[in-house]
Coordinates of C-alpha atoms and ligand atoms in Angstrom, one line a residue:
M185 CA 113.4 8.1 -23.8
R186 CA 113.4 11.2 -21.6
I187 CA 111.3 11.4 -18.3
D188 CA 111.0 14.5 -16.1
I189 CA 109.7 14.1 -12.8
L190 CA 108.2 16.9 -11.0
T191 CA 108.2 16.7 -7.0
I192 CA 108.5 18.7 -3.8
L193 CA 110.8 15.8 -2.2
P194 CA 113.5 15.3 -5.0
D195 CA 115.8 13.4 -2.3
L196 CA 113.1 10.6 -2.0
L197 CA 113.8 9.8 -5.9
Q198 CA 117.4 9.5 -5.8
G199 CA 117.6 5.8 -4.4
P200 CA 115.4 3.9 -7.0
F201 CA 117.2 5.2 -10.0
S202 CA 120.7 5.1 -8.7
D203 CA 121.3 1.2 -8.8
S204 CA 120.8 -2.0 -10.9
I205 CA 118.8 -1.8 -14.2
M206 CA 117.6 1.8 -13.9
K207 CA 121.2 3.0 -13.2
R208 CA 122.3 0.9 -16.4
A209 CA 119.4 2.2 -18.5
Q210 CA 120.9 5.8 -18.0
E211 CA 124.5 4.8 -18.4
K212 CA 123.7 3.2 -21.7
G213 CA 121.7 6.2 -23.0
H214 CA 118.3 4.5 -23.0
L215 CA 116.8 6.7 -20.4
E216 CA 117.4 10.3 -19.7
L217 CA 115.9 11.2 -16.3
F218 CA 115.6 14.7 -14.8
I219 CA 114.2 15.4 -11.3
H220 CA 112.6 18.8 -10.9
N221 CA 112.2 20.4 -7.4
I222 CA 108.6 22.2 -7.8
R223 CA 109.8 24.5 -4.9
D224 CA 112.5 25.9 -7.2
Y225 CA 109.8 27.4 -9.6
S226 CA 107.7 29.0 -6.6
S227 CA 107.5 32.8 -7.2
S228 CA 106.6 33.5 -3.7
K229 CA 109.1 34.8 -1.3
Q230 CA 108.9 31.9 1.1
K231 CA 109.1 29.5 -1.6
N232 CA 105.6 28.1 -0.9
V233 CA 104.1 25.3 -2.9
D234 CA 100.9 24.8 -1.2
D235 CA 98.0 26.9 0.2
Y236 CA 94.6 26.3 2.2
Q237 CA 91.7 24.8 0.2
Y238 CA 88.9 27.1 -0.8
G239 CA 85.6 26.2 0.9
G240 CA 87.6 25.2 4.1
G241 CA 88.4 21.9 5.3
A242 CA 91.6 20.1 6.7
G243 CA 94.8 19.6 4.4
M244 CA 96.7 21.8 2.0
V245 CA 96.4 21.9 -1.6
M246 CA 99.4 22.1 -4.2
S247 CA 99.2 25.5 -5.8
I248 CA 99.0 26.0 -9.7
Q249 CA 101.8 28.6 -10.2
P250 CA 104.9 26.6 -9.5
I251 CA 103.6 23.6 -11.2
A252 CA 102.3 25.5 -14.3
D253 CA 105.7 27.2 -14.7
V254 CA 107.7 24.0 -14.6
I255 CA 105.5 22.3 -16.9
E256 CA 105.5 25.5 -19.3
K257 CA 109.3 25.8 -19.2
L258 CA 109.6 22.0 -20.0
S259 CA 107.0 22.1 -22.9
S260 CA 108.6 25.1 -24.5
E261 CA 111.8 23.1 -24.9
R262 CA 110.3 19.9 -26.5
E263 CA 107.2 18.2 -27.0
Y264 CA 105.9 15.7 -24.5
D265 CA 103.9 12.7 -25.4
E266 CA 102.1 12.5 -22.0
I267 CA 102.0 14.7 -18.8
I268 CA 101.2 12.1 -16.0
Y269 CA 99.6 12.9 -12.5
M270 CA 100.3 10.2 -9.9
T271 CA 97.2 9.9 -7.9
P272 CA 95.0 7.4 -6.1
D273 CA 91.9 8.3 -8.2
G274 CA 93.8 7.8 -11.6
E275 CA 93.6 4.6 -13.8
L276 CA 95.0 1.7 -12.2
L277 CA 98.4 0.9 -13.7
E278 CA 98.3 -2.3 -15.9
Q279 CA 101.0 -4.0 -17.9
S280 CA 99.3 -2.8 -21.1
T281 CA 99.8 1.1 -20.0
C282 CA 103.5 0.4 -19.1
N283 CA 104.0 -1.3 -22.8
D284 CA 102.2 1.7 -24.4
L285 CA 104.4 4.4 -22.4
S286 CA 107.4 2.4 -23.2
L287 CA 107.2 3.5 -26.8
K288 CA 106.9 7.2 -25.9
G289 CA 109.7 9.6 -26.4
N290 CA 109.2 12.3 -23.7
I291 CA 107.0 12.1 -20.5
I292 CA 106.5 14.4 -17.5
I293 CA 105.3 12.9 -14.1
L294 CA 103.8 15.0 -11.6
C295 CA 103.9 13.9 -7.9
G296 CA 101.1 15.0 -5.7
H297 CA 101.1 15.6 -2.0
Y298 CA 98.7 16.6 0.9
K299 CA 95.1 16.9 -0.3
G300 CA 96.5 16.8 -3.9
V301 CA 97.0 19.5 -6.6
D302 CA 94.5 22.3 -7.6
D303 CA 92.2 20.6 -9.9
R304 CA 92.6 23.2 -12.7
I305 CA 96.1 21.6 -13.2
R306 CA 94.4 18.2 -13.7
Q307 CA 91.9 19.9 -16.1
H308 CA 94.1 22.0 -18.2
L309 CA 97.7 20.4 -18.1
I310 CA 97.5 16.7 -17.3
T311 CA 97.1 14.2 -20.2
K312 CA 97.1 11.0 -18.1
E313 CA 96.3 10.2 -14.2
I314 CA 97.7 6.9 -13.0
S315 CA 97.1 5.1 -9.7
I316 CA 99.5 2.3 -8.8
G317 CA 97.0 0.5 -6.5
S318 CA 93.9 1.0 -4.4
Y319 CA 95.6 2.4 -1.4
V320 CA 96.8 5.9 -0.5
L321 CA 100.4 6.7 -0.3
S322 CA 102.0 9.9 1.3
G323 CA 102.9 11.2 -1.9
G324 CA 103.3 10.4 -5.6
E325 CA 107.1 9.7 -5.6
L326 CA 107.0 6.1 -4.7
G327 CA 104.3 5.5 -7.4
A328 CA 106.5 7.5 -9.9
A329 CA 109.5 5.3 -9.3
V330 CA 107.2 2.3 -9.7
L331 CA 105.9 3.6 -13.0
V332 CA 109.4 4.5 -14.3
D333 CA 110.9 1.1 -13.5
S334 CA 107.8 -0.9 -15.2
I335 CA 108.3 1.2 -18.2
V336 CA 112.0 1.7 -18.7
R337 CA 112.7 -2.1 -18.4
L338 CA 110.5 -2.6 -21.5
I339 CA 112.8 -0.3 -23.6
P340 CA 114.7 -2.5 -26.1
G341 CA 118.4 -3.0 -25.0
V342 CA 117.8 -2.2 -21.1
L343 CA 117.3 -5.8 -20.2
N344 CA 119.8 -8.5 -21.4
D345 CA 118.3 -11.8 -22.8
E346 CA 118.6 -13.4 -19.5
T347 CA 116.0 -11.0 -17.8
S348 CA 114.1 -10.5 -21.0
A349 CA 110.7 -8.7 -20.3
L350 CA 108.8 -10.9 -22.8
T351 CA 108.5 -13.8 -20.3
D352 CA 107.2 -11.6 -17.5
S353 CA 104.1 -12.3 -15.7
F354 CA 101.2 -10.5 -17.4
Q355 CA 102.9 -9.9 -20.8
D356 CA 100.6 -12.6 -22.2
N357 CA 97.9 -12.2 -19.5
L358 CA 99.3 -15.1 -17.6
L359 CA 101.3 -15.4 -14.4
S360 CA 104.7 -16.8 -14.6
P361 CA 105.6 -20.5 -13.9
P362 CA 107.5 -21.3 -11.0
V363 CA 111.2 -21.4 -11.3
Y364 CA 114.0 -23.4 -9.6
T365 CA 117.9 -23.3 -9.6
R366 CA 120.6 -25.9 -8.0
P367 CA 120.6 -27.9 -5.9
P368 CA 118.2 -30.4 -7.3
E369 CA 117.4 -31.5 -3.8
Y370 CA 117.3 -29.5 -0.5
N371 CA 116.1 -31.1 2.8
G372 CA 114.2 -33.5 0.6
W373 CA 112.7 -30.7 -1.2
K374 CA 112.9 -31.8 -5.0
V375 CA 112.8 -29.9 -8.1
P376 CA 110.2 -31.1 -10.6
E377 CA 111.7 -34.1 -12.6
V378 CA 110.7 -32.5 -16.0
L379 CA 113.0 -29.6 -15.6
L380 CA 115.9 -31.9 -15.2
S381 CA 115.0 -34.0 -18.4
G382 CA 116.7 -31.8 -20.9
N383 CA 113.4 -32.3 -23.2
F384 CA 112.8 -29.0 -24.1
K385 CA 109.4 -29.5 -25.8
K386 CA 108.3 -31.3 -22.4
I387 CA 109.7 -28.4 -20.4
E388 CA 108.0 -25.6 -22.3
Q389 CA 104.7 -27.7 -22.1
W390 CA 105.1 -28.0 -18.4
R391 CA 105.7 -24.2 -18.0
E392 CA 102.6 -23.4 -20.0
E393 CA 100.4 -25.6 -17.9
K394 CA 102.0 -24.2 -14.7
A395 CA 101.5 -20.7 -15.9
L396 CA 97.7 -21.4 -16.7
E397 CA 97.4 -23.3 -13.3
R398 CA 98.8 -20.4 -11.4
T399 CA 96.8 -17.7 -13.1
Q400 CA 93.5 -20.0 -12.5
E401 CA 94.4 -20.1 -9.0
R402 CA 95.5 -16.7 -8.1
R403 CA 94.3 -14.3 -10.8
P404 CA 91.2 -15.9 -12.7
D405 CA 90.2 -12.4 -13.5
L406 CA 93.2 -12.3 -16.2
L407 CA 91.7 -15.1 -18.2
K408 CA 88.5 -13.4 -18.5
Ligands
ADE119 N1 99.6 9.2 -4.5 C1 99.1 8.6 -3.4 N2 98.6 7.6 -3.6 C2 98.9 7.0 -4.7 C3 98.6 5.7 -5.4 N3 97.9 4.7 -5.0 N4 99.1 5.8 -6.8 C4 99.7 6.8 -7.3 N5 99.8 7.9 -6.7 C5 99.4 8.0 -5.5

């Protein structure tokens, strides 16, 4: 899968992809990641990427030209399945969207800033708008990092069996059951007996019960 991220703060995106699973996904060839500095595409002398909003009011708006140019350049080189804009008023990111996007070939992700982008970009160039939660971040970069991580870990071969995505919370609309590791007792706090029993049928049954219990307690909306 190829992902192109468009940003005015490329340095902010170096960290999340240079470690652990995201790094390995790139090394193993599952992910080709390109980070483009929108400012490099500005045709103005001062390399401006924003301007005052029409109609007045506080806050700058990201200009069309540099964003349209980078999208046009990339789109002339290959076909993109989605051109996504990270914004707090987009559709709330859910596991089902991550699953769908993990099957795509090429994706562009645009990170907004200030008051947002000139709405004509959204009307004419963007195919999907995503929010990672009902709160406002300083920019779309952290949201883009969350989105890419949630997608890339689902690409077959990225995770090994031990960390398989199939048993994640949300994959079957249930939260994950509690997990334990050694020692079997710490400070008098004991691991549930059934997990030490070696009876895999019983263990599986216990896990299913606990997953349901947790979901009922914490996220009853998932069961509807
Ligand atoms: N940009 C600012 N806030 C955001 C959010 N909650 N989700 C995605 N992008 C954003």
